GROMACS .gro file of C-alpha atoms in nm:
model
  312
    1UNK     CA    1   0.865   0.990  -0.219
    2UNK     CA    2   0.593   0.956   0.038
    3UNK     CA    3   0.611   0.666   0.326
    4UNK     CA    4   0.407   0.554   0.530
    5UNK     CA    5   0.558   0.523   0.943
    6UNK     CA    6   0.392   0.307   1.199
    7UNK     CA    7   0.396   0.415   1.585
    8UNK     CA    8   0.252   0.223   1.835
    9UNK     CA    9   0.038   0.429   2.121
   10UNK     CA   10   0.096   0.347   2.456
   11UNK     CA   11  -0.262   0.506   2.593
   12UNK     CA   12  -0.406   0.527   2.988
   13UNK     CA   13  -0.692   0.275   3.006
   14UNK     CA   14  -0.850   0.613   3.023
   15UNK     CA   15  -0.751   0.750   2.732
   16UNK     CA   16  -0.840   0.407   2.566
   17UNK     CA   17  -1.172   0.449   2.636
   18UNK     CA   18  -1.136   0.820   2.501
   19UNK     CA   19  -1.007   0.648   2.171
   20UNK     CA   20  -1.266   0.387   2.122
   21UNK     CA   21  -1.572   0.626   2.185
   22UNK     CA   22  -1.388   0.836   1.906
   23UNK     CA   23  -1.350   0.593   1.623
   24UNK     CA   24  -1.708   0.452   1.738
   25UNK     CA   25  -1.898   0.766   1.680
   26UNK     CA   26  -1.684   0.885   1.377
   27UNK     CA   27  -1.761   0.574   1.214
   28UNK     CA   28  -2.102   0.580   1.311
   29UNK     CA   29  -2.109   0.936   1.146
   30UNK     CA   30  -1.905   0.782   0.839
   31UNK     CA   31  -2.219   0.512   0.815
   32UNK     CA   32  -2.513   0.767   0.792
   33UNK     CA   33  -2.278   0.982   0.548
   34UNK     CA   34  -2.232   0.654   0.328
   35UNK     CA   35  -2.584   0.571   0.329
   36UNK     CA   36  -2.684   0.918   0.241
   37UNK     CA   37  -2.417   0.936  -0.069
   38UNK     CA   38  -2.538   0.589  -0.173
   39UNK     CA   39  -2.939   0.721  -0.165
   40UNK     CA   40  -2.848   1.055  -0.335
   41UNK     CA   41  -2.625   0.888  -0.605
   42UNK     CA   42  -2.365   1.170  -0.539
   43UNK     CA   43  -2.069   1.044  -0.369
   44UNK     CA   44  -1.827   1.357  -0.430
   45UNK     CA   45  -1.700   1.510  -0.121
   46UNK     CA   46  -1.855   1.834  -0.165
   47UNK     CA   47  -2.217   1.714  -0.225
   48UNK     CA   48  -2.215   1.504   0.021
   49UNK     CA   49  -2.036   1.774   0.278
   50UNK     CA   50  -2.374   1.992   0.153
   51UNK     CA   51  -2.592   1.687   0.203
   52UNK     CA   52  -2.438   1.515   0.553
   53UNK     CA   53  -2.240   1.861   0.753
   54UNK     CA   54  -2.481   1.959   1.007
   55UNK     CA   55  -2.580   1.589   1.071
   56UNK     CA   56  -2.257   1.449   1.137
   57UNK     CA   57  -2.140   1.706   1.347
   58UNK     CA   58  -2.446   1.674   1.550
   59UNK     CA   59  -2.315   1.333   1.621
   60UNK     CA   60  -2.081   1.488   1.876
   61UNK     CA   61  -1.801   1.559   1.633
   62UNK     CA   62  -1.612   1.878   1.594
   63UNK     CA   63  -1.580   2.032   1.289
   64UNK     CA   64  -1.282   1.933   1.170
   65UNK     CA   65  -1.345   1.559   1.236
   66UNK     CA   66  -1.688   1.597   1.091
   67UNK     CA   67  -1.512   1.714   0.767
   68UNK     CA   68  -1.214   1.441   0.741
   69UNK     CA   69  -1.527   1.172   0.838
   70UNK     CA   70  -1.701   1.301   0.488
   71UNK     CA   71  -1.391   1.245   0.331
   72UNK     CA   72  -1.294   0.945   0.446
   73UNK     CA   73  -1.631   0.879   0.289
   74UNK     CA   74  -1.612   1.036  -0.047
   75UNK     CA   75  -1.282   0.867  -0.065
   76UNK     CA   76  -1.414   0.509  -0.005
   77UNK     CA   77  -1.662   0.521  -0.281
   78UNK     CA   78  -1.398   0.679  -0.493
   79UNK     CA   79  -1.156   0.379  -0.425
   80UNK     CA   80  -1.476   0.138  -0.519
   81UNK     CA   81  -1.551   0.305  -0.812
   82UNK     CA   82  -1.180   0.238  -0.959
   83UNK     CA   83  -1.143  -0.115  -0.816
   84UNK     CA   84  -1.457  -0.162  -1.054
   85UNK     CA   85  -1.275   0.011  -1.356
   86UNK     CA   86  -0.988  -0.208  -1.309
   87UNK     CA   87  -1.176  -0.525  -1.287
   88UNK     CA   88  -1.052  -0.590  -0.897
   89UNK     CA   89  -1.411  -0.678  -0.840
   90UNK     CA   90  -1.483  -0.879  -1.148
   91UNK     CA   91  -1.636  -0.818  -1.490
   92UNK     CA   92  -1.963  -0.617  -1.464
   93UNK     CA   93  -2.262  -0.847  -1.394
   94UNK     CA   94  -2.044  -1.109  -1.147
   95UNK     CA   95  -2.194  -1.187  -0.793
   96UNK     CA   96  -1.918  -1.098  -0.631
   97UNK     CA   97  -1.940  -0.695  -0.790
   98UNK     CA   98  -2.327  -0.688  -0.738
   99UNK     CA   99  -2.275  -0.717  -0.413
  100UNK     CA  100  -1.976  -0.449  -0.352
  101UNK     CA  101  -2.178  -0.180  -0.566
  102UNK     CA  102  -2.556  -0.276  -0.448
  103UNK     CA  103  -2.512  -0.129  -0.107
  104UNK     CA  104  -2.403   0.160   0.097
  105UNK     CA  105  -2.031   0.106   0.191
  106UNK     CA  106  -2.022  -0.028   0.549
  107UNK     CA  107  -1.743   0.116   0.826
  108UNK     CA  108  -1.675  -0.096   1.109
  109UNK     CA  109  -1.701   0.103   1.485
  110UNK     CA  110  -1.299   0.039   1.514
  111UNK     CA  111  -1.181   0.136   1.168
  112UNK     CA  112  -0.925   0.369   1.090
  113UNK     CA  113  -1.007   0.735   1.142
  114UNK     CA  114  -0.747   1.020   0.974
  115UNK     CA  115  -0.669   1.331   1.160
  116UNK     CA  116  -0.467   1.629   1.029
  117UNK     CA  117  -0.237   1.869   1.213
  118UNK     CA  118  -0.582   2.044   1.397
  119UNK     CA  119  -0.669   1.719   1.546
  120UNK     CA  120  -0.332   1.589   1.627
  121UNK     CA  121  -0.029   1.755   1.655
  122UNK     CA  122   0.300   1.556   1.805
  123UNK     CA  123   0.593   1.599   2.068
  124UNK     CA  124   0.905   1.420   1.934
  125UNK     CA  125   1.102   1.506   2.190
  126UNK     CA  126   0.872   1.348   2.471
  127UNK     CA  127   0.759   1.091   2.241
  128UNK     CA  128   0.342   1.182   2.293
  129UNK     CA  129   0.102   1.327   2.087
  130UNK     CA  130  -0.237   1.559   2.171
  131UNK     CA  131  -0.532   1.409   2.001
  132UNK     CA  132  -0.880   1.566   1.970
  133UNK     CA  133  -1.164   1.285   2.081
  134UNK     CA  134  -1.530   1.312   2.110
  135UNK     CA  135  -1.431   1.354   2.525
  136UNK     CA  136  -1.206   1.655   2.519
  137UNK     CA  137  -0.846   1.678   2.388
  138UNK     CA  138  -0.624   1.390   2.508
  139UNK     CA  139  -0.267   1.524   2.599
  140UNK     CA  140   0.076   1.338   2.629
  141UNK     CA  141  -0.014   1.011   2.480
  142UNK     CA  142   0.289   0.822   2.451
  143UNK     CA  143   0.393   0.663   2.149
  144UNK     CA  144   0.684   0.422   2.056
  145UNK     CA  145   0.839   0.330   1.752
  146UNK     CA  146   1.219   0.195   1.634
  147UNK     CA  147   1.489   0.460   1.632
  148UNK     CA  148   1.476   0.443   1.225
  149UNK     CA  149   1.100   0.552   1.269
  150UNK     CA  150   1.091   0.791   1.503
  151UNK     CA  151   1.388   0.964   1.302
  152UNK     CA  152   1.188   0.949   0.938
  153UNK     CA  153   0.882   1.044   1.151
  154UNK     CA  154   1.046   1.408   1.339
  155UNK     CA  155   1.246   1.470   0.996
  156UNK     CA  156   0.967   1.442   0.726
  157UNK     CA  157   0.610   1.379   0.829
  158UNK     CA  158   0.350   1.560   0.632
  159UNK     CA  159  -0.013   1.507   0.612
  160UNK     CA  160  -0.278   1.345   0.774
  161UNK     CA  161  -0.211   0.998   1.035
  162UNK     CA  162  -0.488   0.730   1.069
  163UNK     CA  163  -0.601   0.639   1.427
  164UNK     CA  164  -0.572   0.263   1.410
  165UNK     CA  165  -0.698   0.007   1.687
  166UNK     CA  166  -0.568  -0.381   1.574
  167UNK     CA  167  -0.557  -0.675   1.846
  168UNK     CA  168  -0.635  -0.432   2.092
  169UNK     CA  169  -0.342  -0.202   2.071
  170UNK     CA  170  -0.286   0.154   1.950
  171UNK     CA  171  -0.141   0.273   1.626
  172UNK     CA  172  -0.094   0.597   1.409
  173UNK     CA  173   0.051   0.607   1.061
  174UNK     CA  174   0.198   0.911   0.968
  175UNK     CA  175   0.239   1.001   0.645
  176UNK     CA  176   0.644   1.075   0.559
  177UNK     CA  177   0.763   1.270   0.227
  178UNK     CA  178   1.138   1.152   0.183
  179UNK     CA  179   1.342   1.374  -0.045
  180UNK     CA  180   1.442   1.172  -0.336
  181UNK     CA  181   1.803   0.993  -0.325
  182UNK     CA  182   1.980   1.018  -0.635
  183UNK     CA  183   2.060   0.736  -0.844
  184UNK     CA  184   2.408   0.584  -0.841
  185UNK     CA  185   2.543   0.448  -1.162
  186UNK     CA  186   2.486   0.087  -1.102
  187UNK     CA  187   2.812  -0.175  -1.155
  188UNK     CA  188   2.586  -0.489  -1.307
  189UNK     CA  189   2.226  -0.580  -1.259
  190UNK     CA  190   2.009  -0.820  -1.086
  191UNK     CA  191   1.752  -0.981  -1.299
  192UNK     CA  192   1.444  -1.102  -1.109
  193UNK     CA  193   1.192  -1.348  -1.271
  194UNK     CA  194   0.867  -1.352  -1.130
  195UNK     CA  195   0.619  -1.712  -1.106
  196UNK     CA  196   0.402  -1.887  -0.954
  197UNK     CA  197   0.586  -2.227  -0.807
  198UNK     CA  198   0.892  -1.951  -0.748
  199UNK     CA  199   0.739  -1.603  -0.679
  200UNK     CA  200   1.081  -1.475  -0.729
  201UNK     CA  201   1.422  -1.591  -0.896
  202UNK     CA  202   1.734  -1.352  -0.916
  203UNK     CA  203   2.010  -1.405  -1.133
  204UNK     CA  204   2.312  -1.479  -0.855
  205UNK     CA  205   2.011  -1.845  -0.818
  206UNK     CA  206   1.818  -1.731  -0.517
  207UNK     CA  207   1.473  -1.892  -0.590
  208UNK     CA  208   1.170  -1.772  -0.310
  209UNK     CA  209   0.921  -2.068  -0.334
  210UNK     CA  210   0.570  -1.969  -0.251
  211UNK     CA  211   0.603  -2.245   0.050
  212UNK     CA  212   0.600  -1.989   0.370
  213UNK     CA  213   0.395  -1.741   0.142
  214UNK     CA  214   0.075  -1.976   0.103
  215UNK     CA  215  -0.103  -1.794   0.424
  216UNK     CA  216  -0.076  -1.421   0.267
  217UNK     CA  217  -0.181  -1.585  -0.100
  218UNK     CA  218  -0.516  -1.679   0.054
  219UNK     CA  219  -0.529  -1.328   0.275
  220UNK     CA  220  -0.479  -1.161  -0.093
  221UNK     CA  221  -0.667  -1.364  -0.270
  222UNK     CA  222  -0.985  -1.364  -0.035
  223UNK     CA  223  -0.851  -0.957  -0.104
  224UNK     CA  224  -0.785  -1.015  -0.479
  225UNK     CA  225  -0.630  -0.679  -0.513
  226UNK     CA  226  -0.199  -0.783  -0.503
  227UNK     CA  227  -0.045  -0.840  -0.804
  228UNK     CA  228   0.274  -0.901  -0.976
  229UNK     CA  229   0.273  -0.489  -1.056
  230UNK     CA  230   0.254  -0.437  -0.676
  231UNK     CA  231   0.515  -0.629  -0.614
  232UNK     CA  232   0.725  -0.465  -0.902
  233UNK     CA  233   0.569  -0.111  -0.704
  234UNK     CA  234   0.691  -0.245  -0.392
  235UNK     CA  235   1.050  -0.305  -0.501
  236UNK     CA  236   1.100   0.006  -0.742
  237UNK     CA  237   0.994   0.215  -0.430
  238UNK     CA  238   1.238   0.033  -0.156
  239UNK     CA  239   1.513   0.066  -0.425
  240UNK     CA  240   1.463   0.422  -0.492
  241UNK     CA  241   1.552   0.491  -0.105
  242UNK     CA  242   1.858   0.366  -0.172
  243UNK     CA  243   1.902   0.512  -0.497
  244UNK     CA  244   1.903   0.210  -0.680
  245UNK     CA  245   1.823   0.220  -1.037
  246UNK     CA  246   1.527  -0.049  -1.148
  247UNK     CA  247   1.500  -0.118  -1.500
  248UNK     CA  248   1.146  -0.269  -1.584
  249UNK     CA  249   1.227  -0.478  -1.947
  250UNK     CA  250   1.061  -0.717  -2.194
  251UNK     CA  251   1.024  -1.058  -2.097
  252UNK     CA  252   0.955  -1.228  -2.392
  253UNK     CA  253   1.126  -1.547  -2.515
  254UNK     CA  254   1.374  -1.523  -2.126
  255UNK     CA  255   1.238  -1.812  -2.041
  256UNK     CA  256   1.369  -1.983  -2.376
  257UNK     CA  257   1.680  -1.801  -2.450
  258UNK     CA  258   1.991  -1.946  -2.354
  259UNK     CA  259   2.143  -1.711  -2.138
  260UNK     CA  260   2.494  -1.861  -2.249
  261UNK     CA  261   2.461  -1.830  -2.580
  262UNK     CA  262   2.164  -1.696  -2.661
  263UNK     CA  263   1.972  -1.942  -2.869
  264UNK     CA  264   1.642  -1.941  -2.857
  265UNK     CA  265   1.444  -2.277  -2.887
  266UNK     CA  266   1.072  -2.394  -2.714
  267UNK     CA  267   1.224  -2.714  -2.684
  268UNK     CA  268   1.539  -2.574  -2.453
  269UNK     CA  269   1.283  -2.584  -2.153
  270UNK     CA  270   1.133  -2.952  -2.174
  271UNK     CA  271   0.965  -2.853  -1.829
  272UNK     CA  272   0.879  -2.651  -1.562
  273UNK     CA  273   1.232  -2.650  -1.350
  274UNK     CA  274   1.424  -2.756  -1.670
  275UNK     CA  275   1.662  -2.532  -1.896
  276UNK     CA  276   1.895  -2.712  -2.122
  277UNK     CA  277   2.013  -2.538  -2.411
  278UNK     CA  278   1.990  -2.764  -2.729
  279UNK     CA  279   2.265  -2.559  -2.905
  280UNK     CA  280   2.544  -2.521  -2.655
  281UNK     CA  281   2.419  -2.779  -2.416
  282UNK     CA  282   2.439  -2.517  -2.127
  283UNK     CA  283   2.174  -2.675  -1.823
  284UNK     CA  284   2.056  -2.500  -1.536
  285UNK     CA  285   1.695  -2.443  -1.349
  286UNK     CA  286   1.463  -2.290  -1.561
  287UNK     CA  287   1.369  -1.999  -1.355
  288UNK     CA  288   1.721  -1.890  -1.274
  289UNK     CA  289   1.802  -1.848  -1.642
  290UNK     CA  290   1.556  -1.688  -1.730
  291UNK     CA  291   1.631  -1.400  -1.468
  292UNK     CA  292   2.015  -1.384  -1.613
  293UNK     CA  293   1.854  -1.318  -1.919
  294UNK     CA  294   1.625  -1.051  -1.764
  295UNK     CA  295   1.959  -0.874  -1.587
  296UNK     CA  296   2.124  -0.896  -1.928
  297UNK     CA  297   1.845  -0.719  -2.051
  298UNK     CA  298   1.897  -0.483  -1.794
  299UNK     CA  299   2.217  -0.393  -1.884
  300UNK     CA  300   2.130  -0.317  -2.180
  301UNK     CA  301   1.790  -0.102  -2.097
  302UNK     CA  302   2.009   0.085  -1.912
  303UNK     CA  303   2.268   0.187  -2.137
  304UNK     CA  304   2.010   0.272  -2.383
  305UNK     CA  305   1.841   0.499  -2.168
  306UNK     CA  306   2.092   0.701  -2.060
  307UNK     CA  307   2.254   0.711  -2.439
  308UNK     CA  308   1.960   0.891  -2.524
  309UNK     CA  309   1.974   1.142  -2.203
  310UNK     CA  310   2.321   1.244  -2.311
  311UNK     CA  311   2.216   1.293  -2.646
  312UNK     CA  312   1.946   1.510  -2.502
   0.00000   0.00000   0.00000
């Protein structure tokens, strides 16, 4: 499983202005290669490594950075090109995709900039890292991070970590490949019913209203890339850590099934908070038994799959 860790830098005011030089002229480097892949019409990275090389490492870079710049490249137009399979940016023809796919793809001086183990290379016992900049190689910049972090961080990091500058402070994330935890045989399930006046209900009748979540619903949706399936992502992942099994099941007809009894009726949910069961005359909030009858389900997902395992 690979994680993502977040340390915060604690850099000189010299080696601030070592960083911010850095990300300004890779980015600067990143633009011309963008503009170069969007005139060309080939965005793959080695095209436009053939195409943009020489240039960008002109700009001061070494030649290492000047490689991880083209691909930071490649992989932005890569990442716009699916976004626009998917319909993230809207059916083909909309304003709003015209617009994403009419121009070069634009990198802001202080956006992220990745660095593998030749550019950055870390100290966990004294807590600093060495980072190549376009100055000279910065040595023993501290970093901090909680105790969890720093352990997940010394143990399992693997990969490239992005440079990061937000509200004027310092970050890297490292890139973490946890070995997989196995999964315990589970004692009952959880069922979680996903909505829109509730984002989530569990069986035990925990409802999460979408009040404190309005701000990050207009982030995403000015974003219009998180979903339901990311949030299903999101939890499947955090469970797996834990070895925690998550069964993903049918949903149809939970919200009209009596999760007493098990009758099925339209007419058992006269509203949006309302279940009452016309049969048995079981009540409760909609939302809530709908998500017993999603754990039920559970149950029974499970059992089924791992029938057919044995049988294997």
């Amino acid at each position: 499983m690979k994680l993502v860790v977040q340390v915060r830098l604690l850099p000189t005011p010299e080696q601030v202005a070592a960083l911010k030089a850095t990300l300004r002229a890779c980015n600067d480097a990143a633009n011309f290669a963008s503009v170069t892949a969007f005139t060309a019409g080939d965005r793959r990275e080695y095209a436009l490594r053939k195409h943009t090389y020489r240039e960008v490492k002109a700009r001061g870079l070494g030649a290492q950075a000047a490689q991880q710049v083209i691909k930071k490249v490649a992989d932005a137009y890569t990442t716009l090109k699916a976004n626009a399979r998917a319909g993230n940016l809207g059916p083909q023809g909309c304003a709003r995709r015209i617009r994403a796919e009419s121009k070069p793809i634009a990198f802001r001086a202080d956006a992220a900039q990745p660095f593998d183990d030749r550019c950055l290379s870390w100290d966990h016992t004294a807590h600093t890292v060495s980072i190549w900049t376009t100055t000279g190689r910065l040595k023993k910049v501290a970093f901090t991070g909680s105790l969890d972090q720093l352990k997940m961080l010394a143990l399992y990091r693997k990969g490239e970590s992005d440079l990061v500058c937000r509200d004027g402070m310092w970050f890297l994330y490292a890139t973490c490949e946890i070995p997989d935890v196995p999964v315990t045989e589970p004692d009952g399930f959880i069922g979680v019913d996903l909505g829109i006046a509730n984002i989530a209900t569990t069986s035990d009748g925990t409802r999460h209203c979408g009040k404190g979540l309005n701000a990050v619903r207009h982030r995403n949706r000015e974003l219009r890339s998180w979903s339901f399936h990311q949030l299903g992502s999101f939890i499947a992942y955090k469970a797996a850590r834990h070895g925690v099994a998550v069964i993903h099941v049918d949903s149809a007809y939970t919200s009209q099934a009596c999760s007493a009894c098990g009758h099925v009726d339209k007419r058992n949910r006269p509203d949006q908070n309302t279940f009452s069961c016309t049969s048995c005359g079981f009540a409760e909030h909609a939302d809530v038994n709908a998500a017993r009858n999603i754990a039920s389900r559970g149950v029974a997902g499970w059992a089924v799959s791992h029938a057919a395992d044995d049988a294997a």
